[in-house]
Coordinates of C-alpha atoms in Angstrom, one line a residue:
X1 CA 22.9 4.7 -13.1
X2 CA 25.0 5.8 -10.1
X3 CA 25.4 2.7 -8.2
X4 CA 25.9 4.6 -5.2
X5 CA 23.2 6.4 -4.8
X6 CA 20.8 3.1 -6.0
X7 CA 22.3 1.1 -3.2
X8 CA 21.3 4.6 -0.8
X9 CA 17.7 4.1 -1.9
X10 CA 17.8 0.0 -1.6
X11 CA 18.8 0.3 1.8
X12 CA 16.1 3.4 2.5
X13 CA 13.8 1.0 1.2
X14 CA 14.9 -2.1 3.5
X15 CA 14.7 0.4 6.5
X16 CA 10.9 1.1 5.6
X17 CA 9.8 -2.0 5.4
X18 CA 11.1 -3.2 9.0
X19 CA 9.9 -0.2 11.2
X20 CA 10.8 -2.6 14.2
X21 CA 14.4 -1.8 13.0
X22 CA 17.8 -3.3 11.8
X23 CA 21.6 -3.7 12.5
X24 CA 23.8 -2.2 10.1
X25 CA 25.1 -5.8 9.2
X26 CA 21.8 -6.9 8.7
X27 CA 21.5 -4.3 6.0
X28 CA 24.6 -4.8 4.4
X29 CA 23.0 -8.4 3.8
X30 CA 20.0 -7.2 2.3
X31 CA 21.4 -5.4 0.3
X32 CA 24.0 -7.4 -0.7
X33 CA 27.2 -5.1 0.4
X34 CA 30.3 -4.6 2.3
X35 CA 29.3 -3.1 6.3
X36 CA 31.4 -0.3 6.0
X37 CA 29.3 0.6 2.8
X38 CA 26.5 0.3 4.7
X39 CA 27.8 2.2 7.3
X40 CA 28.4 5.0 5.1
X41 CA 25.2 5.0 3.6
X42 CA 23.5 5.0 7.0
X43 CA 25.8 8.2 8.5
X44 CA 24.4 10.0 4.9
X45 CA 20.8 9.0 5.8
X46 CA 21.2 10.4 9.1
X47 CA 22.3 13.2 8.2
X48 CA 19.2 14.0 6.2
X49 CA 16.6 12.4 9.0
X50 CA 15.7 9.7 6.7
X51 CA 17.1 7.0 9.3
X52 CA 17.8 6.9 12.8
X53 CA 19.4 4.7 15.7
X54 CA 16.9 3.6 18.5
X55 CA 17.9 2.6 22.3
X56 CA 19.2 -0.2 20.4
X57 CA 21.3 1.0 18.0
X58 CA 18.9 -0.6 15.4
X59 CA 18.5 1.7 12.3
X60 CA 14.8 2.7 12.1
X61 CA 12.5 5.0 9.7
X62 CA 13.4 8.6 10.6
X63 CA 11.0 11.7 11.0
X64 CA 12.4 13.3 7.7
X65 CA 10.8 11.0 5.5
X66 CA 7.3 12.2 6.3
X67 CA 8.0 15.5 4.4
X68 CA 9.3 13.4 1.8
X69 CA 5.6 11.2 1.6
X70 CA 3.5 14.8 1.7
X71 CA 3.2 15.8 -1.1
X72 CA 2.8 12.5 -2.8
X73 CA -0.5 11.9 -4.3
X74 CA -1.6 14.8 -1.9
X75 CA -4.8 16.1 -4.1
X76 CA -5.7 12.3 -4.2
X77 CA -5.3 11.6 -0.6
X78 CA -7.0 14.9 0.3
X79 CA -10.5 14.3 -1.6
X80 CA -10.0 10.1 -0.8
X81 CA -9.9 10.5 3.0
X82 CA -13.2 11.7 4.0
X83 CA -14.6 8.9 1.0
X84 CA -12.4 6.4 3.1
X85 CA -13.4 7.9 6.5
X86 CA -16.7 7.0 5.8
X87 CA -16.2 3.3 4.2
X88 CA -14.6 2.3 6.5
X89 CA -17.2 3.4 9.6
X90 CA -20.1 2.1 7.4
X91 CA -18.3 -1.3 7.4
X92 CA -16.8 -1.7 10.5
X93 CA -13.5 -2.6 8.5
X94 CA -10.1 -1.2 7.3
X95 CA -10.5 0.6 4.1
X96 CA -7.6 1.5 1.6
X97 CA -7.2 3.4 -1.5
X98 CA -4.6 1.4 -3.9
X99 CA -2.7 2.8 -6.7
X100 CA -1.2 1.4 -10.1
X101 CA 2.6 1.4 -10.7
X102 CA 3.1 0.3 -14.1
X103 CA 2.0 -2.3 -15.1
X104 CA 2.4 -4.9 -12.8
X105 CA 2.6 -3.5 -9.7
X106 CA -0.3 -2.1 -7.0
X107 CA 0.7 0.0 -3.8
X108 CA -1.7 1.2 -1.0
X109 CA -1.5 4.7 -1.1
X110 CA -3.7 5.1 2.4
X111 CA -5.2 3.0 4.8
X112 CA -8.1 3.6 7.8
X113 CA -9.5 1.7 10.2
X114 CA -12.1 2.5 11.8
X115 CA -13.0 4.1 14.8
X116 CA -12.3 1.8 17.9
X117 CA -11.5 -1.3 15.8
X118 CA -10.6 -4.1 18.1
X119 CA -8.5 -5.8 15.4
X120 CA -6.5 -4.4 13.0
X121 CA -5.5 -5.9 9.6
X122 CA -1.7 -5.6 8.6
X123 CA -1.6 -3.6 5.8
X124 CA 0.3 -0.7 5.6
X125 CA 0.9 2.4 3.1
X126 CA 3.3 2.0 0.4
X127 CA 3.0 -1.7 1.0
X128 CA 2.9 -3.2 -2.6
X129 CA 1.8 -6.5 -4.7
X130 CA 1.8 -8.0 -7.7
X131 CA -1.6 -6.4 -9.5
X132 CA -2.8 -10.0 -10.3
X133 CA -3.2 -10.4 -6.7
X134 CA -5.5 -9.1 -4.6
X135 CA -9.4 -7.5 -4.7
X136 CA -7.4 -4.2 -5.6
X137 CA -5.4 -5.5 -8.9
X138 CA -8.5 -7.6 -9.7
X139 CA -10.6 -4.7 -9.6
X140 CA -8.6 -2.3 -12.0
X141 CA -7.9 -5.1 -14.3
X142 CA -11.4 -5.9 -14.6
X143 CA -12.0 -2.2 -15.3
X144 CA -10.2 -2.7 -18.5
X145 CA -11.0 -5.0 -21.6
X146 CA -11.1 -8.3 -21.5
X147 CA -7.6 -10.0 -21.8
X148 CA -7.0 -13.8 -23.0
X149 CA -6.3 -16.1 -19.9
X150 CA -7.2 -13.5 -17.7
X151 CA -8.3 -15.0 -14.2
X152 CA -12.0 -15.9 -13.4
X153 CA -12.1 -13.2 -10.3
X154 CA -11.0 -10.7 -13.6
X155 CA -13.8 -11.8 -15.4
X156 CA -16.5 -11.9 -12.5
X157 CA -15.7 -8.4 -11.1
X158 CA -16.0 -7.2 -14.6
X159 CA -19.6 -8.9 -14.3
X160 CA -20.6 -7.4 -10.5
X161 CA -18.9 -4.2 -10.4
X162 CA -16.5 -4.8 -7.6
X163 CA -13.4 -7.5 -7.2
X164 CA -13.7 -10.2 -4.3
X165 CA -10.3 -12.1 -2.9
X166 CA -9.3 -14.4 0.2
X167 CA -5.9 -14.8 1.2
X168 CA -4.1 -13.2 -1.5
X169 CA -2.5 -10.3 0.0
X170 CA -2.6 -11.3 4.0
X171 CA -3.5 -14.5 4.8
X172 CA -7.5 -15.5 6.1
X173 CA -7.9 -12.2 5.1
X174 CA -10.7 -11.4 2.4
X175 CA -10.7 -7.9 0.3
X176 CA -13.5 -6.6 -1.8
X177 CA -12.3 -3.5 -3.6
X178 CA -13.9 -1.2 -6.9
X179 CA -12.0 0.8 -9.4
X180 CA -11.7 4.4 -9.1
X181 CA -13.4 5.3 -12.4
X182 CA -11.8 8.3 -14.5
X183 CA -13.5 10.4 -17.2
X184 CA -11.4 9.0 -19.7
X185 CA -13.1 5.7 -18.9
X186 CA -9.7 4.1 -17.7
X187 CA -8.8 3.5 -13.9
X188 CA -5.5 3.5 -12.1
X189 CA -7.1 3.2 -8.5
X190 CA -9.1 0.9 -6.4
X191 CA -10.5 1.5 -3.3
X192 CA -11.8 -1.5 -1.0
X193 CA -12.0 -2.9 2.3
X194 CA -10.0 -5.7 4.0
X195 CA -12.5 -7.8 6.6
X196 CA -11.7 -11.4 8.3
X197 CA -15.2 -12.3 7.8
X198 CA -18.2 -10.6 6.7
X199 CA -21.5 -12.4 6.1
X200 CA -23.0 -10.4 3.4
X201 CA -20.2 -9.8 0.5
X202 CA -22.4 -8.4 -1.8
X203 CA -23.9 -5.8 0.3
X204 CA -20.0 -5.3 1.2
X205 CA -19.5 -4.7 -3.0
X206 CA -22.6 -2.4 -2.9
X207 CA -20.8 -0.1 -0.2
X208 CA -17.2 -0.7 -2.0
X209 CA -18.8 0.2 -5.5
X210 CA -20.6 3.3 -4.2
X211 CA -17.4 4.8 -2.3
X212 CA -15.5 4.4 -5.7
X213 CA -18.1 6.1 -7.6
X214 CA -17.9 8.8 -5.5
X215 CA -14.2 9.8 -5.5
X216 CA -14.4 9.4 -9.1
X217 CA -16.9 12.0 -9.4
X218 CA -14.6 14.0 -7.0
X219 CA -11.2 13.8 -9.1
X220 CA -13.2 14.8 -12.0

């Protein structure tokens, strides 16, 4: 493994996950190296776009790493937004598409709120968690067959079709999320809503459920 080029990526990874920016020593720390190494790296990143200095000098996201995200996943995110479009304006509530990395990992591919939303939940793209947390884990887990010592919310989903959790990814925050069925009867998606408080959950899974029906039907 070059160890150059991992600590490049380590740092492009810090930088993305503090859009409100960092010092360059504060990266070296994060990382774990010397500040002229992070120097370095930073200089190269600029040089691509990939990072850039604000009015503070604070090293932020730069422009070149949206041609980096567009092709990702970009058949999937092309049939999921209108599916996600219309979840979240049926429910009033941010809706997200999540995706399986391995085999312990899930990462929101896409998030929408909908239109005129007076709050806004925190949850990001390429924000990730452990897939034992969260509606969207729950959801593809239960999808699968049952597993010894699985959770309860594994084995309930499995039960009602859709995955129900509170305060697992964002605190007082409740998500109610459905696999993505595939025609090989596996799933490696969810899609799901995020809501502070909703007084009919199952209607909620009804909605969820019916969304992930329908980009399954589309990816096949």
């Amino acid at each position: 493994m070059s160890k150059t080029l991992h600590h490049g990526l380590l740092l492009l990874r810090v930088i993305s996950e503090h859009p409100q920016g960092l010092t360059v020593s504060e990266l070296a720390d994060a990382i774990s190296v010397h500040r002229t190494v992070a120097h370095r790296l930073v200089r190269t990143l600029e040089a691509h776009q990939l990072c850039r200095r604000d009015h503070q000098r604070r090293i932020v996201p730069g422009t070149g790493l949206v041609s980096l995200a567009e092709p990702v996943q970009q058949d999937l995110r092309a049939l999921a937004r209108p599916v996600l479009d219309e979840l979240a304006e049926s429910t009033r509530a941010t809706a997200h598409l999540l995706v399986r990395e391995g085999d312990t990992q899930m990462r929101a591919l896409m998030v929408v709120e909908p239109r005129g939303a007076l709050v806004h939940v925190s949850f990001r793209p390429g924000q990730t968690h452990s897939i034992e947390q969260g509606s969207g884990g729950v959801a593809v887990l239960a999808h699968g067959p049952y597993r010894g010592g699985e959770r309860p919310e594994v084995t309930e989903a499995r039960a009602q079709g859709y995955a129900v959790t509170t305060g697992e990814v964002i605190p007082a925050v409740t998500g109610v999320s459905a696999a993505v069925p595939s025609a090989d009867g596996t799933a490696a998606a969810s899609i799901g809503v995020s809501v502070f408080e909703y007084t009919d959950l199952g209607q909620l899974g009804t909605l969820v459920s019916r969304a992930a029906r329908s980009l399954g039907e589309l990816l096949d």
